[in-house]
mmCIF file of C-alpha atoms in Angstrom:
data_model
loop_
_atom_site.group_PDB
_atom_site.id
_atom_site.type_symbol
_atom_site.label_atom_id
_atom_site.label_comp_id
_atom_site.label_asym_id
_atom_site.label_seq_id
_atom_site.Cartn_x
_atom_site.Cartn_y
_atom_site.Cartn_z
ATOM 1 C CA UNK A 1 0.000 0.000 0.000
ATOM 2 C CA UNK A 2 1.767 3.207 -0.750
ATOM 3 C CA UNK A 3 1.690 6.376 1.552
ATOM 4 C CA UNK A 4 -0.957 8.062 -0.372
ATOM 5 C CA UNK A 5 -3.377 5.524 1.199
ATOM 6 C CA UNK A 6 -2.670 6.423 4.605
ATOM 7 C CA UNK A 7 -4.671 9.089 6.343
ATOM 8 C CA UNK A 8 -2.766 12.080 6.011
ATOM 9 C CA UNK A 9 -0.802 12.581 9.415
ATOM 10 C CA UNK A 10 -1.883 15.567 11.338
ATOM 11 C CA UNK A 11 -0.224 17.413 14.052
ATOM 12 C CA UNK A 12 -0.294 15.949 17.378
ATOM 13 C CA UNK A 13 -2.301 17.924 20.244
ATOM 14 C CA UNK A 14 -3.281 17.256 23.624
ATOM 15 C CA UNK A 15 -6.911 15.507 24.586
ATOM 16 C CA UNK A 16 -9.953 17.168 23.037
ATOM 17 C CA UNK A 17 -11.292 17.700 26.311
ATOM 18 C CA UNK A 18 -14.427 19.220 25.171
ATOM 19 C CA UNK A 19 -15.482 15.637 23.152
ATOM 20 C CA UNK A 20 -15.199 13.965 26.801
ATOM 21 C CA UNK A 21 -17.410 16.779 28.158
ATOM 22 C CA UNK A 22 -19.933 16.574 24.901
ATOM 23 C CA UNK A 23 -19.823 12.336 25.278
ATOM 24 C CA UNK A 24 -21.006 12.613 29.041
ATOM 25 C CA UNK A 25 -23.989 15.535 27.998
ATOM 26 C CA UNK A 26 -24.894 13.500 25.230
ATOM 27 C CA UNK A 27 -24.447 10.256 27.376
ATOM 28 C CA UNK A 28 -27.109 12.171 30.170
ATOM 29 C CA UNK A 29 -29.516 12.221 28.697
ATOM 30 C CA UNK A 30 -30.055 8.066 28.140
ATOM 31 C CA UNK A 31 -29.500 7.239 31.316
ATOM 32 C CA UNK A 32 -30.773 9.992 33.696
ATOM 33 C CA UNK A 33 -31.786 13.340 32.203
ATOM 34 C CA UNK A 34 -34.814 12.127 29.896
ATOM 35 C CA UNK A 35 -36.012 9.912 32.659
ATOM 36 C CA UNK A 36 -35.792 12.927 34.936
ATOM 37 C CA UNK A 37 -37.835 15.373 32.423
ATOM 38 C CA UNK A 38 -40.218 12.944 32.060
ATOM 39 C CA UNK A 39 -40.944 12.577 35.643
ATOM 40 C CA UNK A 40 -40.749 15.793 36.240
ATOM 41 C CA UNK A 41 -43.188 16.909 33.092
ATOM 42 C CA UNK A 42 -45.653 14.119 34.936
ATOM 43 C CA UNK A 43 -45.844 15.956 38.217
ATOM 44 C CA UNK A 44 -46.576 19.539 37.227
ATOM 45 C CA UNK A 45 -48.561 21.412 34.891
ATOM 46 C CA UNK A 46 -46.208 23.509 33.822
ATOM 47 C CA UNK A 47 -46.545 24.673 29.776
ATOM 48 C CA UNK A 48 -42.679 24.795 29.432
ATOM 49 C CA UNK A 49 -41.877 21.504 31.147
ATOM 50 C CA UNK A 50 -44.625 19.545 29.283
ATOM 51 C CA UNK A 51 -43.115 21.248 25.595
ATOM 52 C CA UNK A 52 -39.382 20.136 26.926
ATOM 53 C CA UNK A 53 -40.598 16.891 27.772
ATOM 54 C CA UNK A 54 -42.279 16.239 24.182
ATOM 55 C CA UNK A 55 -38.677 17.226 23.369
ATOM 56 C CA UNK A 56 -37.525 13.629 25.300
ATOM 57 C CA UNK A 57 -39.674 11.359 23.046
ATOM 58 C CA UNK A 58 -39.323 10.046 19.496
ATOM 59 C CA UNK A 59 -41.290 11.184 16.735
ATOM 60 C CA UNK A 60 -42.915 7.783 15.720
ATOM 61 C CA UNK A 61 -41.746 8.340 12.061
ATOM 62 C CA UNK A 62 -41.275 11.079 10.362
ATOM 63 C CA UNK A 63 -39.404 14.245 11.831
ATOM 64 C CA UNK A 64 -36.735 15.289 14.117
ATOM 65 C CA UNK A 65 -36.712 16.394 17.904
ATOM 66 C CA UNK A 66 -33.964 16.804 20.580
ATOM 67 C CA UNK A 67 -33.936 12.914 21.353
ATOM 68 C CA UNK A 68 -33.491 11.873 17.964
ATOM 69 C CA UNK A 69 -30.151 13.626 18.367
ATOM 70 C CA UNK A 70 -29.243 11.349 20.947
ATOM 71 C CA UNK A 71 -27.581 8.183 18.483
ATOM 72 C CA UNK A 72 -26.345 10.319 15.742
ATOM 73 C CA UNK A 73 -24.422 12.789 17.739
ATOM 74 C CA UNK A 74 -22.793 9.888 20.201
ATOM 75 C CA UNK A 75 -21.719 8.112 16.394
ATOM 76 C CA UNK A 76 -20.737 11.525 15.141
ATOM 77 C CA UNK A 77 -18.051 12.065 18.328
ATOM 78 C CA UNK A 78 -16.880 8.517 17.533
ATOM 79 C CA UNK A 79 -15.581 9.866 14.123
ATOM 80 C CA UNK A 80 -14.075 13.043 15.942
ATOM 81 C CA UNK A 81 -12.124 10.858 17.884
ATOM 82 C CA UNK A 82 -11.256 8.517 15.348
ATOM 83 C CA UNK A 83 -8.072 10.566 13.279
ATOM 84 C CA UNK A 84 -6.977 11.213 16.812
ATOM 85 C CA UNK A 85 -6.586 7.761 17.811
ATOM 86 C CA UNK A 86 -5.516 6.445 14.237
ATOM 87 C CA UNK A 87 -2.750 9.111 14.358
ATOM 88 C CA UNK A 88 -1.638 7.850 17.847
ATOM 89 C CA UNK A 89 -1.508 4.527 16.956
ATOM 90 C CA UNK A 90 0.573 5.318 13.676
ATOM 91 C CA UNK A 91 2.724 7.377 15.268
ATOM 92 C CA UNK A 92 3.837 4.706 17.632
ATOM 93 C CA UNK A 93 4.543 2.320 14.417
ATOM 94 C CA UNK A 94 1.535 0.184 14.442
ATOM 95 C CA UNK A 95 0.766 -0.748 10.293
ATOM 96 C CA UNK A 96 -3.181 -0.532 8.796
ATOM 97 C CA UNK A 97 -3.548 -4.193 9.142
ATOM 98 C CA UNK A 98 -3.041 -4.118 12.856
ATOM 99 C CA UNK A 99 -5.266 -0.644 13.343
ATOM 100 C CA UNK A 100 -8.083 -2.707 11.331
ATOM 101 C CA UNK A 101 -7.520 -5.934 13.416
ATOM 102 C CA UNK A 102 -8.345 -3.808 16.813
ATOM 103 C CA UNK A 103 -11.350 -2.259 14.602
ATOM 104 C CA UNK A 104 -13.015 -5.317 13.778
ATOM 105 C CA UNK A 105 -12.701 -6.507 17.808
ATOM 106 C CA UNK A 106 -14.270 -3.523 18.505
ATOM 107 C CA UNK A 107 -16.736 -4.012 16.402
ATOM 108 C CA UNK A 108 -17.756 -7.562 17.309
ATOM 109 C CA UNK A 109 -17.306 -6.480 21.037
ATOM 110 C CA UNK A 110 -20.103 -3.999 20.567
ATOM 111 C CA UNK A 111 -22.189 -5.672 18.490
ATOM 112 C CA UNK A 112 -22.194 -8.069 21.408
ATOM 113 C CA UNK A 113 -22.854 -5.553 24.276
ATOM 114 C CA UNK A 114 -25.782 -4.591 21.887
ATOM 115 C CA UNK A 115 -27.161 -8.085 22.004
ATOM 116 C CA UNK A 116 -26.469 -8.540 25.861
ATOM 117 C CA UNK A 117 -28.780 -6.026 26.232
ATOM 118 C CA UNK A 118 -31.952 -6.211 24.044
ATOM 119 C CA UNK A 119 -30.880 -8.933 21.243
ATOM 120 C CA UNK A 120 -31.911 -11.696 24.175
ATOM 121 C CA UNK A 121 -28.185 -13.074 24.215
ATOM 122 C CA UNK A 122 -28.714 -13.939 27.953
ATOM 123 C CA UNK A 123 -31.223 -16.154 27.662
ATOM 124 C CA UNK A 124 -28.346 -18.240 26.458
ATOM 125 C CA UNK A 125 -30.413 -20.320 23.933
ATOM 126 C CA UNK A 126 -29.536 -19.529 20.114
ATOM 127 C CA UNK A 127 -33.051 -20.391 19.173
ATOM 128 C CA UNK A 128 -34.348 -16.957 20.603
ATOM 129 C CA UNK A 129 -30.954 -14.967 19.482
ATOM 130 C CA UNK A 130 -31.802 -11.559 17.901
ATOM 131 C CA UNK A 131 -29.866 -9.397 15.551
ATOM 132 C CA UNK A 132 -30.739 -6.491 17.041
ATOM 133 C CA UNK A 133 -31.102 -2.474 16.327
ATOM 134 C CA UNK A 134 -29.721 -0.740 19.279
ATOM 135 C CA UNK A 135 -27.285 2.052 19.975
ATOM 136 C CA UNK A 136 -24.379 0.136 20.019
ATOM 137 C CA UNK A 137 -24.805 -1.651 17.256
ATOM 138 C CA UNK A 138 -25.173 1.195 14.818
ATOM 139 C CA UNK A 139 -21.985 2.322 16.510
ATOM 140 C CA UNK A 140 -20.191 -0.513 15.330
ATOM 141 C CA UNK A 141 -21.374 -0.550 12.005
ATOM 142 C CA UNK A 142 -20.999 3.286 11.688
ATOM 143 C CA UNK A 143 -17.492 2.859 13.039
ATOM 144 C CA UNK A 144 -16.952 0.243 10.841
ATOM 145 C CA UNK A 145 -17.051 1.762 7.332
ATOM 146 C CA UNK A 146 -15.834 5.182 9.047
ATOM 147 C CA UNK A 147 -12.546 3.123 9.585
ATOM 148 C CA UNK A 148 -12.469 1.452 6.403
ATOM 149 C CA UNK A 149 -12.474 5.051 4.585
ATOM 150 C CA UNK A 150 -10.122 6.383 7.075
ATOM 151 C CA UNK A 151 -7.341 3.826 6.732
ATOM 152 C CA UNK A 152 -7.712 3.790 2.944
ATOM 153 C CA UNK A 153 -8.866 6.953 1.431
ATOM 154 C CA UNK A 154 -6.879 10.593 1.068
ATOM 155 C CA UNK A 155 -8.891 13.358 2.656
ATOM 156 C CA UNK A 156 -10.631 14.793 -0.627
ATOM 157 C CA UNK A 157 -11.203 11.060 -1.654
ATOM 158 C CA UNK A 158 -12.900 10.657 1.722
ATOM 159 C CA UNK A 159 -15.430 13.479 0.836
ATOM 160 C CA UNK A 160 -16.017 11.928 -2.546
ATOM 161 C CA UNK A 161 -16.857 8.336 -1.184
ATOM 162 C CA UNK A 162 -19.679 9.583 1.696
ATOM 163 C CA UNK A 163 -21.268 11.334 -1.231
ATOM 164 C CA UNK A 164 -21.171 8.282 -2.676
ATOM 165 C CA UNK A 165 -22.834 6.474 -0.032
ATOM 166 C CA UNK A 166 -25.714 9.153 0.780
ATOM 167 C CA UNK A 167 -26.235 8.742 -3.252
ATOM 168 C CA UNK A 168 -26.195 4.890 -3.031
ATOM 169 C CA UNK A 169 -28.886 4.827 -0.429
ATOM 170 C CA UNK A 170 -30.864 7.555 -1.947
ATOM 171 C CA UNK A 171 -31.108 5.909 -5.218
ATOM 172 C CA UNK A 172 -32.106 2.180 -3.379
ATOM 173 C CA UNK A 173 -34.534 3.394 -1.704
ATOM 174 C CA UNK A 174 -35.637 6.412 -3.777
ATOM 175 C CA UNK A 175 -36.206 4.668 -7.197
ATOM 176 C CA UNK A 176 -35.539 1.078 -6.348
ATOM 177 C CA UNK A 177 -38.876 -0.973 -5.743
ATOM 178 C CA UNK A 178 -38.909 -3.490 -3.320
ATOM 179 C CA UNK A 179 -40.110 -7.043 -4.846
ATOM 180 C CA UNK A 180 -44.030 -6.604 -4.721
ATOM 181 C CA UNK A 181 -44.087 -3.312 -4.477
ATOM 182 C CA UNK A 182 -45.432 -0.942 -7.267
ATOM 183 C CA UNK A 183 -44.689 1.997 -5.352
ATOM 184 C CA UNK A 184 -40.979 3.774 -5.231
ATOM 185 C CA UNK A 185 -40.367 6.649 -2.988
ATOM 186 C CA UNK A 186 -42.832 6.400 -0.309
ATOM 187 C CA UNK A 187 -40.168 5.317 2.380
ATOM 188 C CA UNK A 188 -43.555 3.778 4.358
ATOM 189 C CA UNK A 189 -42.330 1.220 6.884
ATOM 190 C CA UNK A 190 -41.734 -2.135 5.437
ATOM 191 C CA UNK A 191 -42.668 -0.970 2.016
ATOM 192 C CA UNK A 192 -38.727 -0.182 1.152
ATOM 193 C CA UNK A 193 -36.249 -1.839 -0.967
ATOM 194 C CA UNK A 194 -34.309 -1.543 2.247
ATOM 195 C CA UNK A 195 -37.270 -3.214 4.177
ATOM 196 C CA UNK A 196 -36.907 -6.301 1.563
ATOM 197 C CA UNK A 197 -33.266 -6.635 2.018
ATOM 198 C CA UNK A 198 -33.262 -7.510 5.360
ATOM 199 C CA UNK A 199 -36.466 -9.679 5.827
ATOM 200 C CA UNK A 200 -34.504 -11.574 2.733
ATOM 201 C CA UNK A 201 -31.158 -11.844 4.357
ATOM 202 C CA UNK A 202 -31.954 -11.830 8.072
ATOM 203 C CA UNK A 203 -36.193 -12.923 8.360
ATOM 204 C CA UNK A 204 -37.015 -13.631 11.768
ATOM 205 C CA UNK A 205 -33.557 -13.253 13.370
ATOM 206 C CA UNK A 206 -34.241 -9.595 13.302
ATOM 207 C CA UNK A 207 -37.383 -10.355 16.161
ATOM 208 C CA UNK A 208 -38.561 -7.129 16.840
ATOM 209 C CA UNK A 209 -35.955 -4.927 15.221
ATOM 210 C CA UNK A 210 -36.779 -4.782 11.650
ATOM 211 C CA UNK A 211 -35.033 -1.339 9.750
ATOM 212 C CA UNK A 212 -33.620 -1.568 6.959
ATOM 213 C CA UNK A 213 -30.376 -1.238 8.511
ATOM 214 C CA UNK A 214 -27.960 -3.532 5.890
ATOM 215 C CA UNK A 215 -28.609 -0.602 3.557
ATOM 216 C CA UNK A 216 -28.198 2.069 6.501
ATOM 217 C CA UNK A 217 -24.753 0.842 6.509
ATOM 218 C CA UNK A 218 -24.495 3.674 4.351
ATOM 219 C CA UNK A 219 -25.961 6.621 5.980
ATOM 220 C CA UNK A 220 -24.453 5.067 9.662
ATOM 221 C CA UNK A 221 -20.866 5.410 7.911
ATOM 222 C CA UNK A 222 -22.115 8.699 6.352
ATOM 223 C CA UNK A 223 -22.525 9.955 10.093
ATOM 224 C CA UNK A 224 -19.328 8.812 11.370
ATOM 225 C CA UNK A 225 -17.604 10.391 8.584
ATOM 226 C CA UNK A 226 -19.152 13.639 9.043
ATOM 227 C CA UNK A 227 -17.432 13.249 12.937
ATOM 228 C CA UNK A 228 -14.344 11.862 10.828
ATOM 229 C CA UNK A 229 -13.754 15.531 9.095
ATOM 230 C CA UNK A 230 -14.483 17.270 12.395
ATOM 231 C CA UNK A 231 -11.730 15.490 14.366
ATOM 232 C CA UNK A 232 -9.176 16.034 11.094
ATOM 233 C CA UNK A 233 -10.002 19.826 11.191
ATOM 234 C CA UNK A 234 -9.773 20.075 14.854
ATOM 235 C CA UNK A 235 -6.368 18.076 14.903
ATOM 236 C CA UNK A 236 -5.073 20.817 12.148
ATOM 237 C CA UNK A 237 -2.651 23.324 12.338
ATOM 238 C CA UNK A 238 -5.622 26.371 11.962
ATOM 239 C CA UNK A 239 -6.470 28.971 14.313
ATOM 240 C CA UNK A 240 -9.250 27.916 16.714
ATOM 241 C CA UNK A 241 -11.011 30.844 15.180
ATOM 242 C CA UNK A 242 -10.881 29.286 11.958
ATOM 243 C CA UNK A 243 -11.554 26.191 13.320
ATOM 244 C CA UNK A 244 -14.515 27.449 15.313
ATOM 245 C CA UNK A 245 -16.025 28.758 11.458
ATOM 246 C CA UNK A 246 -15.431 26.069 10.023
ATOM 247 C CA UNK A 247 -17.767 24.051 12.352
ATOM 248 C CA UNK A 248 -20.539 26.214 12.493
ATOM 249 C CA UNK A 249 -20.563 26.758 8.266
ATOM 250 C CA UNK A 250 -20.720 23.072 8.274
ATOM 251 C CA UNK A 251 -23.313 22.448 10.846
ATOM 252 C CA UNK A 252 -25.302 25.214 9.031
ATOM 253 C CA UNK A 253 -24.965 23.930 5.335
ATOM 254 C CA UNK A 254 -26.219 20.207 6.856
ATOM 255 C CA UNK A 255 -28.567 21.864 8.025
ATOM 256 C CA UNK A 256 -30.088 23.522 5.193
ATOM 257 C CA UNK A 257 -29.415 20.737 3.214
ATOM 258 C CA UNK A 258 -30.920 18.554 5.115
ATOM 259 C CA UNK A 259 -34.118 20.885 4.909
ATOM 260 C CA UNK A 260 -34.351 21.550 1.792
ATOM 261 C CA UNK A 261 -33.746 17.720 0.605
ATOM 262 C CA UNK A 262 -36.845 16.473 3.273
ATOM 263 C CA UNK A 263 -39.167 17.359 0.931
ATOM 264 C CA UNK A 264 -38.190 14.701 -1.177
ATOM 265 C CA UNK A 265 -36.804 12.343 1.174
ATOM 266 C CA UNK A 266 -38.536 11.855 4.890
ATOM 267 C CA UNK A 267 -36.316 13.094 8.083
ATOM 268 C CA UNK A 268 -36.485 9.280 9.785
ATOM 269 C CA UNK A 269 -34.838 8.181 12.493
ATOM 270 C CA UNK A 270 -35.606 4.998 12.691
ATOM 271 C CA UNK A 271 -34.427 3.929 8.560
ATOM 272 C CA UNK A 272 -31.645 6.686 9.111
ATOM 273 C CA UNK A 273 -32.838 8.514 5.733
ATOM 274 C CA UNK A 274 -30.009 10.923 4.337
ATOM 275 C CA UNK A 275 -31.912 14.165 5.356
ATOM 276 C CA UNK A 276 -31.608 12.777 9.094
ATOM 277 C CA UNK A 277 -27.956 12.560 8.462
ATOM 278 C CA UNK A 278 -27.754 16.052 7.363
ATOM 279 C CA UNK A 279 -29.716 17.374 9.956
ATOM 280 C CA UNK A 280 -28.449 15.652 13.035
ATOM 281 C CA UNK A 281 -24.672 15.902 11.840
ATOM 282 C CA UNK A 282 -25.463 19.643 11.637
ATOM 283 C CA UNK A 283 -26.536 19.812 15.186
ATOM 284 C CA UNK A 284 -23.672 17.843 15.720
ATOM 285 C CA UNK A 285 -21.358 20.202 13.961
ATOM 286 C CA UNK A 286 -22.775 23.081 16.093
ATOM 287 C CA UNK A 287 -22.999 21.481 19.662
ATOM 288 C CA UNK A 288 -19.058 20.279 19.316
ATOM 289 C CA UNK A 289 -18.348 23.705 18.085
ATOM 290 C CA UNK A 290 -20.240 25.211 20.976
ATOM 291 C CA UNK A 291 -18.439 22.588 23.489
ATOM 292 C CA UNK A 292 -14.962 23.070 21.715
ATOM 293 C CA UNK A 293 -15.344 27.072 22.208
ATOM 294 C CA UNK A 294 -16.330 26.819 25.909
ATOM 295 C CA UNK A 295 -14.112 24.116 26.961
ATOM 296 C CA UNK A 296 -11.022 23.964 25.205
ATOM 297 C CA UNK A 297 -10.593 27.597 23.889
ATOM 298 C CA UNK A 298 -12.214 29.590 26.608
ATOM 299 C CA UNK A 299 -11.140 26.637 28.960
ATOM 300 C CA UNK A 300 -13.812 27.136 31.732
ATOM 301 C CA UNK A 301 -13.923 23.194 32.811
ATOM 302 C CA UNK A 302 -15.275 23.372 35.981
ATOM 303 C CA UNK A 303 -19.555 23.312 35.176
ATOM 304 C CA UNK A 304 -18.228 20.603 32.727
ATOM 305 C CA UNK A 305 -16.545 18.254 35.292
ATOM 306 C CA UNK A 306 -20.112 16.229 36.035
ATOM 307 C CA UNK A 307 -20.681 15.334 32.410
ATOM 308 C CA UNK A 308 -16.865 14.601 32.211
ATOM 309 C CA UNK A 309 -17.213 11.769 34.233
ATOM 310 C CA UNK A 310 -19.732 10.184 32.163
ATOM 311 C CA UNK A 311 -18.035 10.930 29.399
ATOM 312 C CA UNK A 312 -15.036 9.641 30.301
ATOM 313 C CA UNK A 313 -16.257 5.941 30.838
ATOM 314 C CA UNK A 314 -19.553 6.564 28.225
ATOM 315 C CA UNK A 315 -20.049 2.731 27.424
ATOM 316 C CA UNK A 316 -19.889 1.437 31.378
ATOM 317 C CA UNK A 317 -22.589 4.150 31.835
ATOM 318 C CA UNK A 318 -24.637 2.918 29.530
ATOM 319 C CA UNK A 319 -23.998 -0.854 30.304
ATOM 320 C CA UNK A 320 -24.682 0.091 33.953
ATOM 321 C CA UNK A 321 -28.137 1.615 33.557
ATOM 322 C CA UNK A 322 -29.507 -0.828 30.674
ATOM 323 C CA UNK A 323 -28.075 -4.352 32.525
ATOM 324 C CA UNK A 324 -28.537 -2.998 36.268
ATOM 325 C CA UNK A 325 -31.162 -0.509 35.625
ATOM 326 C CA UNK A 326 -33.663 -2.052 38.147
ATOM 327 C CA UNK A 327 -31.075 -2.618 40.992
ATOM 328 C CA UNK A 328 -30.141 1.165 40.876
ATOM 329 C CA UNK A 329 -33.636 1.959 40.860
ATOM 330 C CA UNK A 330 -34.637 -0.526 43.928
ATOM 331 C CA UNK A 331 -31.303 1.413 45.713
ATOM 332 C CA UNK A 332 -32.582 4.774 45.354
ATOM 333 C CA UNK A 333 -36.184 2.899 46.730
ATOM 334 C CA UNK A 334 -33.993 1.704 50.202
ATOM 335 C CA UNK A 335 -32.872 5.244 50.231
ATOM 336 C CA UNK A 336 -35.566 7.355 49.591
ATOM 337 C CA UNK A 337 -38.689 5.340 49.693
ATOM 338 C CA UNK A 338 -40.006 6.478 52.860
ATOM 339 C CA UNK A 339 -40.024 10.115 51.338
ATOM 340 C CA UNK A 340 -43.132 8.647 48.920
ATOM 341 C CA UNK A 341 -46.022 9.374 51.636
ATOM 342 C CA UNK A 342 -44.614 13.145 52.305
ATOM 343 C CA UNK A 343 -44.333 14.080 48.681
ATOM 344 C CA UNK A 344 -46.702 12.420 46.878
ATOM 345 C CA UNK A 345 -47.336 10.403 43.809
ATOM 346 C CA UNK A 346 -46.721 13.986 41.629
ATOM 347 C CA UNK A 347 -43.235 14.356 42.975
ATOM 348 C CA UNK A 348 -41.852 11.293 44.406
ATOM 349 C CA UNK A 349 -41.132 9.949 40.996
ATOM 350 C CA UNK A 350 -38.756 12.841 39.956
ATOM 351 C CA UNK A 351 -36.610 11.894 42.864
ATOM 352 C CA UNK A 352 -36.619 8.338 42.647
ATOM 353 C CA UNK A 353 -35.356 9.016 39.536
ATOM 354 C CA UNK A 354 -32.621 11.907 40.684
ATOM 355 C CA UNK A 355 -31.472 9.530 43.344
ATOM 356 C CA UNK A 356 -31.177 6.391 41.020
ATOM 357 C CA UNK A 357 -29.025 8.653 38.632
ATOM 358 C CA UNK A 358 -26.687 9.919 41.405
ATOM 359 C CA UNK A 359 -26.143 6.416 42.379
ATOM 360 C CA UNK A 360 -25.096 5.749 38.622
ATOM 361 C CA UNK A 361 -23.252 9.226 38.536
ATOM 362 C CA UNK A 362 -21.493 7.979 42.127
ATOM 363 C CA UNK A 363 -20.310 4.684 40.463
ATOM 364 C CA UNK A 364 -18.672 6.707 37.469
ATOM 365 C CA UNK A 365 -16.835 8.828 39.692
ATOM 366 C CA UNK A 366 -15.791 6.326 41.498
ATOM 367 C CA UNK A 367 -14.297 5.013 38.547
ATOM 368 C CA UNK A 368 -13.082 7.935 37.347
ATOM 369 C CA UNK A 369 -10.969 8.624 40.785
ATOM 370 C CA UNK A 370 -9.443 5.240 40.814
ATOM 371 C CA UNK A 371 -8.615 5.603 36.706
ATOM 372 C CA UNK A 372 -10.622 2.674 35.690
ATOM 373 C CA UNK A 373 -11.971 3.525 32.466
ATOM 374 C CA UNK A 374 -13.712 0.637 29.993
ATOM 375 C CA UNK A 375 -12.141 0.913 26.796
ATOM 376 C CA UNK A 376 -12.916 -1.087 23.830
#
């Protein structure tokens, strides 16, 4: 392979500590802060609180909202970080074969995690085995084809090819009927091209988790790579000023791109359209440009030391509250429980749920303190 298939080395820098500090905000939200709007929105009848909390639920197909930011922007960080930690692991001599050896473990690590948790992997009987669509696993196949451009493509080349995959899945499932279908370019659920690939490939293994997601491979990849140029900008020699503008045209452009292409093609979620990866890497763009000014040019750190620590060990967090979810929640019960008859059915709930994330949050910084960090 010659040197022009590399990624282009970059000039080292110190810890983006503002990507820790976005990871644990973005990380908050799963596994406290939308629990604790929710409960909150359910025990006062508050206008504002009952809008935010609308703000903490999917739209059930088309459209976006706060807390369909959620995956995207925690697979957008992953490609930020990625030409940080490919660089570092250059640098100390390691060749593209070994880099994409530790990739695919990661990979198959997660993709297991993502099973252990709602693919029914612990039942320990194949027969009820689920390929699942969870968090982690459109991580792993975001990171996936992220790294596979990365370790093979120049910059410019890099561009190219995710304009070649939002085109690919446009096209599929723009123009493509599905078998049976005489329909194109509804994107109804289950009526896709998309929706045929994987019922042919995967039928019932998928259980409950049918998306089209072989063909999302795409627009997952398309995400991280969006996260990929972020981290190669922010790793440059350019002013942070310039750096700082370059984010926010970005995040604005997505955006209005992403707009203006939705009325064609549906802002979904849930079959990870290419208008919903224009609009949530946009948002993306702007909320690590936000985080980058505040934390690692203006350098006030302190407010950001709480989501730091769940940053900082993001995937035990959210192993933690989706495998041991109930036995944080029956702690914060021991603790608190007697508090129910004083405050009510209105109110009681918000704390259980405050209490149950400070355990979590406890744990973390626990962690944190004695270094322990779970890396994959």
């Amino acid at each position: 392979m010659s040197s022009a298939a590399q990624p282009v080395p970059m000039p080292a820098s110190g810890r983006l500590e503002s990507l820790d500090v976005l990871r644990g905000f973005d990380m908050f939200w799963i596994v406290g802060g939308g629990q604790l709007v929710h409960a909150l929105a359910k025990g006062t009848t508050h206008p504002w609180l009952i809008q935010l909390n609308e703000q903490f639920t999917h739209f059930p197909w088309e459209g976006f909202r706060f807390y369909d930011l959620i995956m995207p922007l925690f697979l957008f960080m992953i490609g930020v970080s990625m030409p940080y930690s490919f660089a570092s692991r250059l640098g100390r001599g390691q060749g593209r074969a070994r880099i994409f050896g530790h990739v695919l473990i990661r990979v198959v690590v997660l993709c297991v995690l993502g099973m252990t948790i709602n693919g029914k992997l612990l039942t320990y009987d194949p027969s009820k085995f689920q390929i699942t669509y969870s968090v982690l696993h459109v991580l792993a196949m975001g990171y996936l084809v992220a790294a596979v451009l990365l370790l093979t493509l120049k910059p410019r080349a890099q561009v190219v090819a995710v304009a070649a995959l939002m085109a690919v899945y446009w096209i599929v499932q723009t123009y493509i009927p599905a078998p049976g279908q005489a329909t194109v370019g509804t994107y109804a659920s289950g009526t896709t091209f998309g929706d045929w690939l994987n019922e042919r490939l995967l039928g019932d293994w998928q259980g409950e988790w049918r998306r089209p997601w072989i063909l999302s491979l795409t627009t997952y990849g398309a995400t991280a790579m969006l996260g990929v140029f972020a981290g190669q900008l922010l790793r440059s020699d350019r002013p942070n000023l310039a750096k700082l503008g370059w984010l926010v045209l970005w995040g604005v452009a997505c955006l209005a791109a992403g707009w203006a292409w939705s009325f064609q093609v549906p802002i979904v979620k849930k079959t990870w359209t290419t208008t919903y990866v224009l609009v949530a890497g946009g948002w993306s763009y702007l909320f690590l440009a936000l985080f980058f000014l505040v934390v690692d040019v203006w350098r006030l750190r302190r407010w950001a030391f709480f989501f730091k620590v769940i940053g900082m060990n993001s995937i035990a967090a959210y192993m933690l509250c989706n495998l041991f979810g109930p036995a944080l929640r029956e702690a914060a019960r021991v603790l608190v429980g007697g508090l129910k008859p004083r405050l009510g059915a209105a109110w009681y709930p918000s704390l259980e749920v405050a209490v149950t994330f400070a355990i979590l949050w406890l744990i973390l910084f626990w962690m944190y303190r004695k270094q322990a960090f779970l890396k994959i």
